Structures are given as structure tokens and as C-alpha cells.
C-alpha atoms as one frame of an Amber mdcrd trajectory, in Angstrom:
protein
  74.151  27.560  -9.245  73.377  26.428 -12.745  73.117  22.678 -13.348  75.133
  21.131 -16.170  71.937  20.286 -18.018  70.997  23.958 -18.382  71.696  24.550
 -22.069  74.953  22.587 -22.121  75.901  19.022 -22.856  77.192  17.379 -19.678
  80.850  16.397 -19.644  79.876  12.794 -18.813  77.670  12.651 -21.932  80.444
  14.173 -24.053  82.870  11.537 -22.772  80.348   8.815 -23.644  79.773  10.141
 -27.149  83.377  11.120 -28.002  85.349   8.380 -26.250  89.099   9.037 -26.115
  88.678  12.204 -28.211  87.295  13.826 -25.053  90.457  14.585 -23.092  89.644
  14.652 -19.373  91.617  16.856 -16.993  92.505  14.764 -13.946  92.535  17.703
 -11.509  89.630  17.642  -9.016  88.867  21.350  -9.364  86.528  23.148  -6.986
  83.787  25.475  -8.244  83.972  29.095  -7.084  81.877  31.015  -9.608  78.134
  31.448  -9.621  77.972  29.237 -12.721  79.194  25.658 -12.444  78.656  24.528
 -16.052  80.231  26.464 -18.906  81.926  25.974 -22.240  83.817  28.023 -24.767
  86.903  28.274 -26.895  90.152  28.201 -24.932  92.506  31.119 -24.451  95.605
  30.221 -22.432  98.195  31.718 -20.109 101.222  30.204 -18.384 102.348  32.224
 -15.361 103.568  31.576 -11.821 102.525  33.666  -8.832 102.188  36.720 -11.120
  98.754  37.517 -12.538  99.747  40.479 -14.702  98.934  38.578 -17.908  95.638
  37.335 -16.436  94.501  40.943 -16.084  95.846  41.870 -19.519  93.958  39.043
 -21.236  90.720  39.598 -19.293  90.825  43.258 -20.373  90.286  42.054 -23.958
  87.006  40.957 -25.517  86.240  37.414 -24.399  83.648  36.576 -27.071  82.382
  33.698 -24.900  85.823  32.167 -24.398  87.230  30.293 -21.402  90.557  31.419
 -19.970  92.757  28.482 -18.977  95.568  29.525 -16.639  98.521  27.309 -15.806
  99.642  28.935 -12.562 101.913  26.001 -11.805  99.502  24.619  -9.225 100.733
  27.191  -6.713  98.889  27.282  -3.406 100.883  30.312  -2.154  98.795  33.167
  -3.579  95.608  33.940  -5.492  95.719  34.542  -9.228  92.090  35.703  -9.616
  89.785  37.645  -7.323  86.514  39.519  -7.505  87.918  42.493  -9.454  89.394
  40.349 -12.236  86.272  38.162 -12.296  84.104  41.252 -12.786  86.485  42.403
 -15.525  86.039  39.017 -17.211  82.261  39.371 -17.082  82.345  42.948 -18.366
  84.389  41.788 -21.358  82.347  38.719 -22.313  84.348  35.811 -20.863  82.266
  32.809 -19.710  84.741  31.093 -17.444  88.194  30.646 -15.988  89.950  27.356
 -15.296  92.727  28.179 -12.827  95.469  25.669 -12.038  96.151  27.683  -8.915
  94.168  29.613  -6.321  91.537  32.332  -6.247  90.385  34.707  -3.528  87.225
  36.644  -2.676  85.354  33.338  -2.838  82.188  34.739  -1.257  81.877  37.361
  -4.010  82.935  34.979  -6.802  80.055  32.684  -5.876  77.582  35.495  -6.650
  78.927  36.304 -10.120  77.516  34.688 -13.279  80.962  33.414 -14.278  82.353
  29.889 -14.255  85.443  29.676 -12.051  87.252  26.410 -11.374  90.398  26.436
  -9.248  92.413  24.327  -6.839  91.433  26.351  -3.787  91.551  29.754  -2.163
  94.293  31.914  -0.719  93.880  35.416   0.742  97.236  36.758  -0.543  97.305
  38.430  -3.959  99.891  37.513  -6.537 102.908  39.558  -7.460 102.857  41.943
 -10.413 106.138  41.461 -12.311 104.760  41.394 -15.841 105.716  37.764 -16.431
 103.865  35.019 -18.201 103.169  33.643 -21.656  99.897  34.126 -23.530  98.307
  31.870 -26.170 100.724  28.988 -25.648  99.804  25.350 -25.059  99.612  24.654
 -21.314  99.552  21.246 -19.680  98.267  20.039 -16.333  96.109  17.192 -15.091
  97.229  14.941 -17.946  95.820  17.284 -20.600  97.390  19.825 -22.926  95.129
  22.841 -23.463  95.754  24.515 -26.816  94.330  27.918 -27.708  91.264  27.520
 -29.917  90.190  24.122 -28.592  86.776  23.754 -27.009  86.585  23.543 -23.195
  83.596  22.002 -21.395  83.302  22.239 -17.618  80.649  21.204 -15.133  80.284
  19.624 -11.713  81.933  16.427 -12.998  85.098  18.058 -14.301  86.836  19.713
 -17.245  87.280  18.206 -20.702  88.794  19.355 -23.977  87.502  18.638 -27.488
  88.974  19.793 -30.746  86.577  21.796 -32.895  83.019  22.815 -32.083  80.382
  20.778 -30.292
């Protein structure tokens, strides 16, 4: 696992230097990817127990972005597994922040992708084609807007406007 100090500014240091401008997500996410510290521009999805749009977005070029998924905090199915994580890597995404569950945790931990989620669940999501892409999503006391900068490490997830 990569420490936060490896080429990235730690979220604690960003909070110290940016004060209230560093919006801290209050969700105690768990790390599932092989990378625990990552940052990038946010892309967003709002969906519930249907990961169709997650696949659709991860099939596009990531350009070093972080996908933030508001899955409604559901603990009833997984919204990301090893196949979608590999798709993310193949297309240049650096991380996924999932307000929901993932599966295939043993494989996810071997992939050079940041994955933060609430927990794991062995059941896959439904495929109904629902969800909204590139909309502001809110959870953990923070609104994530497409284009904002996401920083994540072992201490948590923060949002800053603009580049750092």
C-alpha cells in the first residue's frame, strides 16, 4: 500500500493549509484498493443498487480522474468489483470513492487503484440502466461537484475547488 506522503499532499496537511476551504467528508471510508492515497478531478454518479452508469463512465477515458459514486449508502449489494476496477485502470482512472459497497476485495487490494467504500457485499447490483451522471452528489456533509479536486488518503476524503 502506498503511503499518503508518496507524491501527494496529505489530507491533514491540506486541511491545515486551506482551513474551511478544505471540505472534509465525514464518512469513515475503508480502503479496498492497492493504493490508499490518490487525488484527481471529480466525476460523479448518483445511482442506487444499479451500477449500469458506473460501468458506462469507467468505460470512458479517466484522464487521472476520481469517480465519486453516491450509491445511497446501500449495504445490500456491491456497486464495484474486480472487473469494473480493472476497467477503471485500463481507462486511466486513479480512484473511486463509493458511498456504498464493493466486492472482490481480495483482488481489489492487489490493483494499483484507489478504492474507498463503506464495506463489502458479495451480491452484485442490478442492471436497470438507472442513475445520473455528472450531477452534484452529497454525502458525509459534503457536496461533490464534477470538476472539483478530490484528495483521499488513510485519514479520509476532502474536496478542494481548483487545482492543488
